[in-house]
């Protein structure tokens, strides 16, 4: 199936080029390679290979459905729809947080998010080929929306890479400064680190602690930059610029290693963290401690099993492989974990405002998301019509609406909208005459109150004209006489 998808996508994109001059298909293939490393599920990878076909080639989604089945077609459809969402970035932290949640909730299948993240990661790796203004927009969106979502899903490797690639574009000056600072630290302390690594492996072996390997890691630039901001740019106050990782086979070995380490090295008080007993919200597990080496340098140590390490890289995608009894989880089980995760995120509240926003997201089940041609999202109740949409965009647009295009095709203003529809309202210069039928078709209280207002004003205007015509003495219906 993968081979067929590969050839199908390659053929569909034939002749198309990327801004880099490469064949367009290289992008789809690279995205599938990225995703395949953490989530080698055939249907998802086939959908990744085909993800830009319906939008960018003449081949329709229907054709893909006939060729590859409904599951793959619906994944691609989800990716296309998510591609229409333009995430607005902002200085307002709550706003951005809600954009992230909206992004996640908009797509009902977690595999769609994984494809979208892999797609973005490849686009970020090749961002140098697009014009600078566009680079800035994409990088900002990546930093504020995509990287935190990768982090939230526990996919550490993707989050780090997305952050560093965007950081370089969004804030080039600080990027270079941080890079220089880190370079100097590596110069100064790289040797100590190697020394400590040797000492540590010697101690663990002589104390009879089983471990698989010791590795070292240097802090990523963006995360160092964020921390430097908090510590007034004093790098000597940041204890985890370098960290040594001890990977073991089992959890008891982790605690045993920690005990031995504290026996030989003085720990820094208050820096011991047991994320094995109490994992981070994204599922991250590890023991952390910070110790003084024999020369008085401070180092962070992270101790975890190989499985925990794997999960720290693959996050939510890792559960696919490590379900109970060694059986891969079905897509359904993964999905229910995903829903749980989404709910958990919503329950983590920090402020009353955010709490209210979260409540709103609870109603997502019976809400649909519809897009303007520019990609702005309108959140409407199920059953909403074009009329509701027009008033949701702008009151004036409602009053001047004469028709609509739904997904590029002419539609009626009474038409019910579906999740993911792209709606363009056609308007006139003069306000249109609104009939009572509008009221019947409107589902949102906003549209209904606007229409009622119009109808009321309209009646009043009519009465006024009747008065001007000095017809008030005529035998008018009771309704008018009373007024
Ligand atoms: Mn793409």
Tab-separated table of C-alpha atoms and ligand atoms in Angstrom:
chain	number	residue	atom	x	y	z
A	1	UNK	CA	0.000	0.000	0.000
A	2	UNK	CA	2.822	2.385	0.893
A	3	UNK	CA	4.507	1.702	-2.399
A	4	UNK	CA	1.272	2.427	-4.245
A	5	UNK	CA	0.737	5.635	-2.272
A	6	UNK	CA	4.318	6.663	-2.981
A	7	UNK	CA	3.928	6.175	-6.707
A	8	UNK	CA	0.453	7.703	-6.788
A	9	UNK	CA	1.616	10.888	-5.022
A	10	UNK	CA	4.783	11.108	-7.082
A	11	UNK	CA	2.748	10.915	-10.268
A	12	UNK	CA	0.136	13.420	-9.075
A	13	UNK	CA	2.818	16.005	-8.240
A	14	UNK	CA	4.773	15.330	-11.433
A	15	UNK	CA	6.198	18.507	-12.925
A	16	UNK	CA	5.565	20.586	-9.779
A	17	UNK	CA	8.547	22.187	-8.098
A	18	UNK	CA	9.179	23.540	-4.644
A	19	UNK	CA	10.695	26.991	-4.105
A	20	UNK	CA	14.014	25.204	-3.584
A	21	UNK	CA	13.833	23.901	-7.148
A	22	UNK	CA	13.377	20.327	-6.001
A	23	UNK	CA	10.480	18.181	-7.188
A	24	UNK	CA	7.410	18.896	-5.104
A	25	UNK	CA	7.069	15.260	-4.129
A	26	UNK	CA	10.335	15.387	-2.146
A	27	UNK	CA	8.390	17.371	0.476
A	28	UNK	CA	5.694	14.723	0.927
A	29	UNK	CA	8.333	12.010	1.060
A	30	UNK	CA	10.436	13.886	3.612
A	31	UNK	CA	7.374	14.490	5.821
A	32	UNK	CA	6.600	10.763	5.711
A	33	UNK	CA	10.209	9.962	6.625
A	34	UNK	CA	10.044	12.318	9.605
A	35	UNK	CA	6.785	10.830	10.838
A	36	UNK	CA	7.892	7.272	10.094
A	37	UNK	CA	10.693	7.568	12.642
A	38	UNK	CA	8.270	8.032	15.494
A	39	UNK	CA	5.039	6.564	14.178
A	40	UNK	CA	5.497	3.939	11.459
A	41	UNK	CA	1.817	3.196	10.920
A	42	UNK	CA	1.136	2.332	7.250
A	43	UNK	CA	-2.179	4.186	6.801
A	44	UNK	CA	-0.855	7.322	8.456
A	45	UNK	CA	2.304	7.267	6.345
A	46	UNK	CA	0.329	6.698	3.147
A	47	UNK	CA	-1.818	9.708	4.070
A	48	UNK	CA	1.362	11.728	4.690
A	49	UNK	CA	2.714	10.868	1.255
A	50	UNK	CA	-0.604	11.956	-0.255
A	51	UNK	CA	-1.291	14.908	2.065
A	52	UNK	CA	-0.893	17.693	-0.516
A	53	UNK	CA	-2.461	15.871	-3.458
A	54	UNK	CA	-6.123	17.050	-3.252
A	55	UNK	CA	-5.185	20.658	-2.575
A	56	UNK	CA	-2.259	21.087	-4.954
A	57	UNK	CA	-2.922	18.744	-7.862
A	58	UNK	CA	-5.784	17.905	-10.192
A	59	UNK	CA	-6.413	14.609	-8.437
A	60	UNK	CA	-9.540	14.810	-6.270
A	61	UNK	CA	-10.001	13.397	-2.785
A	62	UNK	CA	-12.712	11.111	-4.182
A	63	UNK	CA	-10.133	9.436	-6.383
A	64	UNK	CA	-7.863	8.823	-3.411
A	65	UNK	CA	-10.815	7.373	-1.539
A	66	UNK	CA	-11.539	4.922	-4.341
A	67	UNK	CA	-7.878	3.997	-4.587
A	68	UNK	CA	-6.885	3.833	-0.897
A	69	UNK	CA	-10.115	3.683	1.104
A	70	UNK	CA	-12.033	5.909	3.470
A	71	UNK	CA	-9.581	5.909	6.392
A	72	UNK	CA	-6.688	7.370	4.418
A	73	UNK	CA	-9.000	9.780	2.572
A	74	UNK	CA	-10.405	11.097	5.841
A	75	UNK	CA	-6.909	11.623	7.294
A	76	UNK	CA	-5.965	13.654	4.213
A	77	UNK	CA	-9.201	15.590	4.399
A	78	UNK	CA	-8.399	16.437	8.037
A	79	UNK	CA	-4.923	17.669	7.081
A	80	UNK	CA	-6.359	19.807	4.268
A	81	UNK	CA	-8.929	21.338	6.595
A	82	UNK	CA	-6.354	22.034	9.268
A	83	UNK	CA	-4.270	23.711	6.569
A	84	UNK	CA	-7.046	26.252	6.117
A	85	UNK	CA	-6.746	27.369	9.706
A	86	UNK	CA	-4.639	30.501	9.967
A	87	UNK	CA	-3.439	30.687	13.514
A	88	UNK	CA	-3.139	34.262	14.580
A	89	UNK	CA	-0.232	34.858	16.895
A	90	UNK	CA	-0.482	37.481	19.577
A	91	UNK	CA	1.171	38.864	22.690
A	92	UNK	CA	-1.827	37.739	24.718
A	93	UNK	CA	-0.854	34.487	26.398
A	94	UNK	CA	-4.425	33.271	26.954
A	95	UNK	CA	-5.310	33.974	23.378
A	96	UNK	CA	-2.388	31.960	22.074
A	97	UNK	CA	-3.165	29.119	24.464
A	98	UNK	CA	-6.685	29.007	23.118
A	99	UNK	CA	-5.440	28.980	19.555
A	100	UNK	CA	-3.407	25.882	20.395
A	101	UNK	CA	-6.401	24.196	21.944
A	102	UNK	CA	-8.565	25.169	19.036
A	103	UNK	CA	-5.996	23.716	16.675
A	104	UNK	CA	-6.034	20.422	18.502
A	105	UNK	CA	-9.787	20.299	18.907
A	106	UNK	CA	-10.411	21.186	15.279
A	107	UNK	CA	-8.956	17.922	14.250
A	108	UNK	CA	-10.780	14.954	15.671
A	109	UNK	CA	-8.088	12.415	14.879
A	110	UNK	CA	-4.684	12.699	16.531
A	111	UNK	CA	-3.012	11.215	13.465
A	112	UNK	CA	-4.007	14.353	11.564
A	113	UNK	CA	-2.056	16.453	14.078
A	114	UNK	CA	0.968	14.167	13.753
A	115	UNK	CA	0.933	14.512	9.956
A	116	UNK	CA	0.543	18.276	10.222
A	117	UNK	CA	3.481	18.521	12.634
A	118	UNK	CA	5.719	16.418	10.365
A	119	UNK	CA	4.643	18.586	7.422
A	120	UNK	CA	5.550	21.748	9.357
A	121	UNK	CA	8.876	20.330	10.526
A	122	UNK	CA	9.949	19.687	6.938
A	123	UNK	CA	8.715	23.116	5.853
A	124	UNK	CA	10.769	24.668	8.654
A	125	UNK	CA	13.856	22.708	7.642
A	126	UNK	CA	13.558	24.182	4.154
A	127	UNK	CA	12.280	27.639	5.125
A	128	UNK	CA	15.276	29.477	3.629
A	129	UNK	CA	13.719	29.186	0.177
A	130	UNK	CA	10.613	31.261	0.844
A	131	UNK	CA	10.531	35.095	0.941
A	132	UNK	CA	11.677	36.715	4.227
A	133	UNK	CA	8.290	38.226	5.244
A	134	UNK	CA	6.657	34.867	4.817
A	135	UNK	CA	9.475	33.192	6.727
A	136	UNK	CA	8.762	35.436	9.698
A	137	UNK	CA	5.051	34.617	9.714
A	138	UNK	CA	5.593	30.889	9.428
A	139	UNK	CA	8.328	30.893	12.074
A	140	UNK	CA	6.189	32.877	14.521
A	141	UNK	CA	3.285	30.530	14.066
A	142	UNK	CA	5.604	27.560	14.526
A	143	UNK	CA	7.065	28.957	17.717
A	144	UNK	CA	3.748	29.895	19.284
A	145	UNK	CA	1.461	27.135	18.083
A	146	UNK	CA	3.221	24.119	16.576
A	147	UNK	CA	6.238	23.705	18.887
A	148	UNK	CA	4.120	23.863	22.079
A	149	UNK	CA	1.727	21.309	20.634
A	150	UNK	CA	4.645	18.959	19.878
A	151	UNK	CA	5.765	19.522	23.476
A	152	UNK	CA	2.308	18.914	24.800
A	153	UNK	CA	2.186	15.620	22.939
A	154	UNK	CA	5.534	14.726	24.487
A	155	UNK	CA	7.429	14.647	21.187
A	156	UNK	CA	10.571	16.254	22.586
A	157	UNK	CA	12.752	15.935	19.501
A	158	UNK	CA	10.249	17.704	17.266
A	159	UNK	CA	9.555	20.425	19.795
A	160	UNK	CA	13.276	21.217	20.185
A	161	UNK	CA	13.905	21.303	16.464
A	162	UNK	CA	10.822	23.399	15.666
A	163	UNK	CA	11.830	25.879	18.371
A	164	UNK	CA	15.433	26.293	17.311
A	165	UNK	CA	14.572	26.608	13.606
A	166	UNK	CA	11.971	29.322	14.345
A	167	UNK	CA	14.079	31.095	16.971
A	168	UNK	CA	16.744	31.779	14.353
A	169	UNK	CA	14.206	33.608	12.181
A	170	UNK	CA	11.981	35.297	14.757
A	171	UNK	CA	14.838	36.677	16.837
A	172	UNK	CA	18.113	36.393	14.884
A	173	UNK	CA	20.081	38.731	17.166
A	174	UNK	CA	19.276	36.809	20.335
A	175	UNK	CA	19.805	33.557	18.490
A	176	UNK	CA	23.383	34.487	17.615
A	177	UNK	CA	24.067	35.813	21.119
A	178	UNK	CA	22.757	32.666	22.771
A	179	UNK	CA	24.732	30.536	20.343
A	180	UNK	CA	27.922	32.423	21.169
A	181	UNK	CA	27.292	32.153	24.899
A	182	UNK	CA	26.658	28.429	24.667
A	183	UNK	CA	29.776	27.968	22.528
A	184	UNK	CA	31.878	29.590	25.236
A	185	UNK	CA	30.371	27.331	27.886
A	186	UNK	CA	31.116	24.257	25.805
A	187	UNK	CA	34.727	25.466	25.477
A	188	UNK	CA	34.993	26.012	29.214
A	189	UNK	CA	33.211	22.970	30.534
A	190	UNK	CA	33.197	20.376	27.781
A	191	UNK	CA	36.293	18.725	29.221
A	192	UNK	CA	34.799	18.563	32.722
A	193	UNK	CA	31.745	16.914	31.294
A	194	UNK	CA	33.774	14.144	29.636
A	195	UNK	CA	35.712	13.694	32.854
A	196	UNK	CA	32.525	13.353	34.900
A	197	UNK	CA	31.119	10.879	32.409
A	198	UNK	CA	34.138	8.641	32.910
A	199	UNK	CA	34.066	8.932	36.697
A	200	UNK	CA	30.370	8.183	36.725
A	201	UNK	CA	30.611	5.026	34.645
A	202	UNK	CA	33.452	3.831	36.859
A	203	UNK	CA	31.403	4.416	40.033
A	204	UNK	CA	28.290	2.730	38.647
A	205	UNK	CA	30.274	-0.309	37.558
A	206	UNK	CA	32.165	-0.725	40.827
A	207	UNK	CA	28.947	-0.292	42.830
A	208	UNK	CA	27.270	-2.974	40.721
A	209	UNK	CA	24.556	-0.764	39.209
A	210	UNK	CA	23.201	-2.040	35.915
A	211	UNK	CA	22.863	0.576	33.200
A	212	UNK	CA	22.717	0.568	29.403
A	213	UNK	CA	24.559	3.776	28.577
A	214	UNK	CA	25.623	7.213	29.711
A	215	UNK	CA	25.195	10.061	27.270
A	216	UNK	CA	25.474	13.811	27.571
A	217	UNK	CA	23.298	16.510	26.160
A	218	UNK	CA	23.753	20.233	25.739
A	219	UNK	CA	20.739	22.471	26.302
A	220	UNK	CA	18.941	23.582	23.140
A	221	UNK	CA	19.347	27.223	22.134
A	222	UNK	CA	15.743	28.345	22.448
A	223	UNK	CA	15.203	26.726	25.804
A	224	UNK	CA	18.502	28.216	27.022
A	225	UNK	CA	17.398	31.629	25.766
A	226	UNK	CA	14.082	31.387	27.631
A	227	UNK	CA	15.901	30.408	30.810
A	228	UNK	CA	18.490	33.161	30.430
A	229	UNK	CA	15.646	35.670	30.288
A	230	UNK	CA	14.471	34.430	33.668
A	231	UNK	CA	17.961	34.521	35.203
A	232	UNK	CA	18.913	37.985	33.964
A	233	UNK	CA	21.312	36.528	31.402
A	234	UNK	CA	23.537	34.978	34.056
A	235	UNK	CA	24.475	31.612	32.562
A	236	UNK	CA	26.294	30.543	35.730
A	237	UNK	CA	22.892	30.322	37.456
A	238	UNK	CA	21.623	27.785	34.944
A	239	UNK	CA	22.451	24.307	36.161
A	240	UNK	CA	21.220	22.273	33.246
A	241	UNK	CA	23.231	23.779	30.395
A	242	UNK	CA	24.860	20.373	30.353
A	243	UNK	CA	23.230	17.192	31.518
A	244	UNK	CA	24.353	13.625	31.741
A	245	UNK	CA	21.821	10.954	30.988
A	246	UNK	CA	21.968	7.515	32.482
A	247	UNK	CA	19.797	5.018	30.675
A	248	UNK	CA	18.857	1.846	32.520
A	249	UNK	CA	16.766	-1.199	31.735
A	250	UNK	CA	14.405	-0.980	34.740
A	251	UNK	CA	12.859	1.517	37.142
A	252	UNK	CA	14.515	-0.001	40.270
A	253	UNK	CA	17.875	0.468	38.514
A	254	UNK	CA	17.056	4.185	38.150
A	255	UNK	CA	16.558	4.637	41.883
A	256	UNK	CA	19.616	2.504	42.655
A	257	UNK	CA	21.718	4.701	40.373
A	258	UNK	CA	20.376	7.838	42.042
A	259	UNK	CA	21.315	6.491	45.494
A	260	UNK	CA	24.867	5.701	44.436
A	261	UNK	CA	25.289	9.086	42.752
A	262	UNK	CA	24.236	10.919	45.906
A	263	UNK	CA	26.659	8.782	47.889
A	264	UNK	CA	29.572	9.978	45.743
A	265	UNK	CA	28.534	13.486	44.753
A	266	UNK	CA	27.033	16.232	46.878
A	267	UNK	CA	23.513	16.963	45.561
A	268	UNK	CA	22.263	20.542	45.285
A	269	UNK	CA	19.360	20.820	47.751
A	270	UNK	CA	15.898	21.222	46.294
A	271	UNK	CA	16.921	20.028	42.835
A	272	UNK	CA	15.942	16.369	43.108
A	273	UNK	CA	12.893	15.640	41.000
A	274	UNK	CA	11.086	12.331	40.768
A	275	UNK	CA	9.189	12.456	37.496
A	276	UNK	CA	8.989	8.662	37.556
A	277	UNK	CA	6.518	8.599	40.465
A	278	UNK	CA	4.926	11.852	39.333
A	279	UNK	CA	5.259	12.193	35.549
A	280	UNK	CA	4.957	15.600	33.884
A	281	UNK	CA	1.560	16.341	32.328
A	282	UNK	CA	2.824	15.317	28.893
A	283	UNK	CA	3.876	11.928	30.238
A	284	UNK	CA	7.607	12.662	30.623
A	285	UNK	CA	9.314	10.357	33.112
A	286	UNK	CA	12.815	10.598	34.551
A	287	UNK	CA	14.730	11.187	37.773
A	288	UNK	CA	16.545	14.521	37.844
A	289	UNK	CA	19.207	15.608	40.251
A	290	UNK	CA	21.884	18.263	40.271
A	291	UNK	CA	25.270	17.548	41.816
A	292	UNK	CA	28.645	19.179	42.448
A	293	UNK	CA	31.497	17.377	40.778
A	294	UNK	CA	34.844	17.073	42.532
A	295	UNK	CA	36.036	20.428	41.229
A	296	UNK	CA	32.869	22.125	42.437
A	297	UNK	CA	31.203	22.426	39.029
A	298	UNK	CA	27.471	21.902	38.918
A	299	UNK	CA	25.884	19.346	36.601
A	300	UNK	CA	22.420	17.982	36.056
A	301	UNK	CA	21.846	14.255	35.864
A	302	UNK	CA	18.832	12.584	34.293
A	303	UNK	CA	18.173	8.945	34.984
A	304	UNK	CA	15.560	6.970	33.089
A	305	UNK	CA	14.838	3.602	31.505
A	306	UNK	CA	15.269	3.039	27.784
A	307	UNK	CA	11.493	2.937	27.436
A	308	UNK	CA	11.076	6.284	29.188
A	309	UNK	CA	13.780	7.678	26.953
A	310	UNK	CA	12.004	6.435	23.860
A	311	UNK	CA	8.766	7.990	25.085
A	312	UNK	CA	10.470	11.309	25.707
A	313	UNK	CA	11.315	11.407	22.004
A	314	UNK	CA	8.120	9.957	20.577
A	315	UNK	CA	5.557	11.096	23.114
A	316	UNK	CA	1.993	10.145	22.457
A	317	UNK	CA	3.081	8.232	19.347
A	318	UNK	CA	5.089	5.784	21.464
A	319	UNK	CA	1.949	4.348	23.065
A	320	UNK	CA	1.144	2.812	19.744
A	321	UNK	CA	3.989	0.358	20.283
A	322	UNK	CA	4.084	-0.186	23.993
A	323	UNK	CA	0.572	-1.138	24.895
A	324	UNK	CA	-0.137	-3.883	27.385
A	325	UNK	CA	0.844	-7.391	26.349
A	326	UNK	CA	3.135	-5.978	23.707
A	327	UNK	CA	0.279	-5.590	21.251
A	328	UNK	CA	0.101	-2.367	19.283
A	329	UNK	CA	-2.845	-0.279	20.308
A	330	UNK	CA	-5.668	-0.014	17.880
A	331	UNK	CA	-6.329	3.386	16.396
A	332	UNK	CA	-9.435	3.516	18.571
A	333	UNK	CA	-7.494	3.069	21.808
A	334	UNK	CA	-4.938	5.652	20.773
A	335	UNK	CA	-7.783	7.975	19.996
A	336	UNK	CA	-9.362	7.552	23.418
A	337	UNK	CA	-6.021	8.319	25.057
A	338	UNK	CA	-5.917	11.374	22.885
A	339	UNK	CA	-9.334	12.545	24.013
A	340	UNK	CA	-8.243	11.998	27.608
A	341	UNK	CA	-5.126	14.033	26.965
A	342	UNK	CA	-7.148	16.812	25.389
A	343	UNK	CA	-9.488	16.902	28.365
A	344	UNK	CA	-6.582	16.871	30.810
A	345	UNK	CA	-5.132	19.868	29.060
A	346	UNK	CA	-8.384	21.684	29.299
A	347	UNK	CA	-8.609	20.959	33.000
A	348	UNK	CA	-5.273	22.581	33.758
A	349	UNK	CA	-6.453	26.022	34.478
A	350	UNK	CA	-4.534	29.010	35.656
A	351	UNK	CA	-6.988	31.870	35.699
A	352	UNK	CA	-10.737	32.451	35.780
A	353	UNK	CA	-10.593	33.787	32.219
A	354	UNK	CA	-8.936	30.655	31.052
A	355	UNK	CA	-11.393	28.560	32.981
A	356	UNK	CA	-14.238	30.198	31.096
A	357	UNK	CA	-12.478	29.618	27.812
A	358	UNK	CA	-12.061	25.985	28.760
A	359	UNK	CA	-15.725	25.624	29.479
A	360	UNK	CA	-16.385	26.895	26.021
A	361	UNK	CA	-14.172	24.196	24.566
A	362	UNK	CA	-16.250	21.569	26.382
A	363	UNK	CA	-19.023	22.397	23.976
A	364	UNK	CA	-16.897	21.442	21.007
A	365	UNK	CA	-18.815	18.240	20.591
A	366	UNK	CA	-21.810	20.012	19.095
A	367	UNK	CA	-19.900	22.849	17.479
A	368	UNK	CA	-18.582	23.126	13.968
A	369	UNK	CA	-15.663	25.168	12.705
A	370	UNK	CA	-16.185	27.022	9.477
A	371	UNK	CA	-13.626	29.150	7.673
A	372	UNK	CA	-13.610	32.481	5.901
A	373	UNK	CA	-11.766	32.495	2.547
A	374	UNK	CA	-8.787	33.992	4.425
A	375	UNK	CA	-8.725	31.093	6.868
A	376	UNK	CA	-10.216	32.771	9.940
A	377	UNK	CA	-12.207	30.334	12.014
A	378	UNK	CA	-15.808	30.827	13.009
A	379	UNK	CA	-17.076	28.597	15.747
A	380	UNK	CA	-20.784	27.851	15.206
A	381	UNK	CA	-23.333	25.435	16.658
A	382	UNK	CA	-24.275	22.352	14.711
A	383	UNK	CA	-27.084	23.169	12.287
A	384	UNK	CA	-25.885	26.748	11.734
A	385	UNK	CA	-26.553	28.212	8.294
A	386	UNK	CA	-24.866	30.694	5.967
A	387	UNK	CA	-26.933	33.417	7.674
A	388	UNK	CA	-25.354	32.636	11.055
A	389	UNK	CA	-21.932	32.647	9.477
A	390	UNK	CA	-22.403	36.040	7.807
A	391	UNK	CA	-23.514	37.695	11.049
A	392	UNK	CA	-20.666	35.970	12.903
A	393	UNK	CA	-18.144	37.553	10.540
A	394	UNK	CA	-19.659	41.023	10.723
A	395	UNK	CA	-23.117	42.460	11.386
A	396	UNK	CA	-22.899	44.609	8.287
A	397	UNK	CA	-22.018	41.608	6.176
A	398	UNK	CA	-25.272	40.016	7.307
A	399	UNK	CA	-27.291	43.054	6.335
A	400	UNK	CA	-25.690	43.187	2.866
A	401	UNK	CA	-25.662	39.494	2.038
A	402	UNK	CA	-27.147	38.383	-1.253
A	403	UNK	CA	-25.679	34.911	-1.572
A	404	UNK	CA	-22.718	32.719	-0.722
A	405	UNK	CA	-20.126	30.421	-2.125
A	406	UNK	CA	-19.577	27.274	-0.090
A	407	UNK	CA	-16.282	25.542	-0.853
A	408	UNK	CA	-16.131	27.459	-4.111
A	409	UNK	CA	-19.622	26.488	-5.259
A	410	UNK	CA	-22.710	28.686	-5.267
A	411	UNK	CA	-24.891	28.007	-2.274
A	412	UNK	CA	-28.044	29.412	-0.698
A	413	UNK	CA	-28.106	31.601	2.371
A	414	UNK	CA	-30.403	29.083	4.088
A	415	UNK	CA	-27.939	26.220	3.560
A	416	UNK	CA	-26.769	24.362	6.627
A	417	UNK	CA	-22.981	24.368	7.054
A	418	UNK	CA	-20.701	21.425	7.716
A	419	UNK	CA	-17.481	21.198	9.697
A	420	UNK	CA	-14.581	22.594	7.680
A	421	UNK	CA	-16.634	24.428	5.049
A	422	UNK	CA	-14.998	27.485	3.530
A	423	UNK	CA	-17.669	30.135	3.102
A	424	UNK	CA	-17.464	33.295	1.044
A	425	UNK	CA	-20.352	35.742	1.481
A	426	UNK	CA	-21.391	37.659	-1.634
A	427	UNK	CA	-22.600	41.133	-0.790
A	428	UNK	CA	-24.381	44.065	-2.359
A	429	UNK	CA	-23.731	47.788	-1.887
A	430	UNK	CA	-27.264	48.458	-0.606
A	431	UNK	CA	-28.664	46.726	2.453
A	432	UNK	CA	-30.840	43.848	1.372
A	433	UNK	CA	-34.432	43.277	2.301
A	434	UNK	CA	-34.502	40.706	5.047
A	435	UNK	CA	-37.519	38.438	5.276
A	436	UNK	CA	-38.911	36.580	8.259
A	437	UNK	CA	-37.591	33.373	6.712
A	438	UNK	CA	-34.146	34.455	7.833
A	439	UNK	CA	-35.231	34.215	11.418
A	440	UNK	CA	-36.351	30.629	10.869
A	441	UNK	CA	-32.989	29.699	9.318
A	442	UNK	CA	-30.794	31.396	11.923
A	443	UNK	CA	-29.561	29.220	14.803
A	444	UNK	CA	-27.274	31.567	16.717
A	445	UNK	CA	-28.632	34.121	19.153
A	446	UNK	CA	-26.351	36.716	17.594
A	447	UNK	CA	-27.844	36.386	14.111
A	448	UNK	CA	-31.381	36.107	15.473
A	449	UNK	CA	-31.145	39.286	17.505
A	450	UNK	CA	-29.679	41.180	14.530
A	451	UNK	CA	-32.468	39.988	12.270
A	452	UNK	CA	-35.131	40.841	14.858
A	453	UNK	CA	-33.616	44.268	15.203
A	454	UNK	CA	-33.794	44.744	11.443
A	455	UNK	CA	-37.383	43.542	11.240
A	456	UNK	CA	-38.388	45.841	14.078
A	457	UNK	CA	-36.723	48.869	12.490
A	458	UNK	CA	-38.241	47.926	9.189
A	459	UNK	CA	-41.757	47.840	10.691
A	460	UNK	CA	-41.132	51.174	12.356
A	461	UNK	CA	-39.967	52.636	9.041
A	462	UNK	CA	-43.041	51.364	7.333
A	463	UNK	CA	-45.230	52.963	9.957
A	464	UNK	CA	-43.348	56.192	9.553
A	465	UNK	CA	-43.990	56.247	5.852
A	466	UNK	CA	-47.643	55.515	6.349
A	467	UNK	CA	-47.795	58.479	8.726
A	468	UNK	CA	-46.045	60.718	6.237
A	469	UNK	CA	-48.573	59.809	3.656
A	470	UNK	CA	-51.191	61.026	6.171
A	471	UNK	CA	-52.880	57.748	5.967
A	472	UNK	CA	-53.143	57.348	9.693
A	473	UNK	CA	-56.843	58.128	9.704
A	474	UNK	CA	-57.644	55.386	7.327
A	475	UNK	CA	-58.942	52.239	8.801
A	476	UNK	CA	-55.639	50.540	9.425
A	477	UNK	CA	-55.310	47.118	10.962
A	478	UNK	CA	-55.411	47.117	14.738
A	479	UNK	CA	-51.640	46.536	14.974
A	480	UNK	CA	-50.782	49.857	13.324
A	481	UNK	CA	-53.468	51.796	15.180
A	482	UNK	CA	-52.046	50.758	18.479
A	483	UNK	CA	-48.591	51.935	17.522
B	1	LIG	MN1	2.689	19.842	2.939
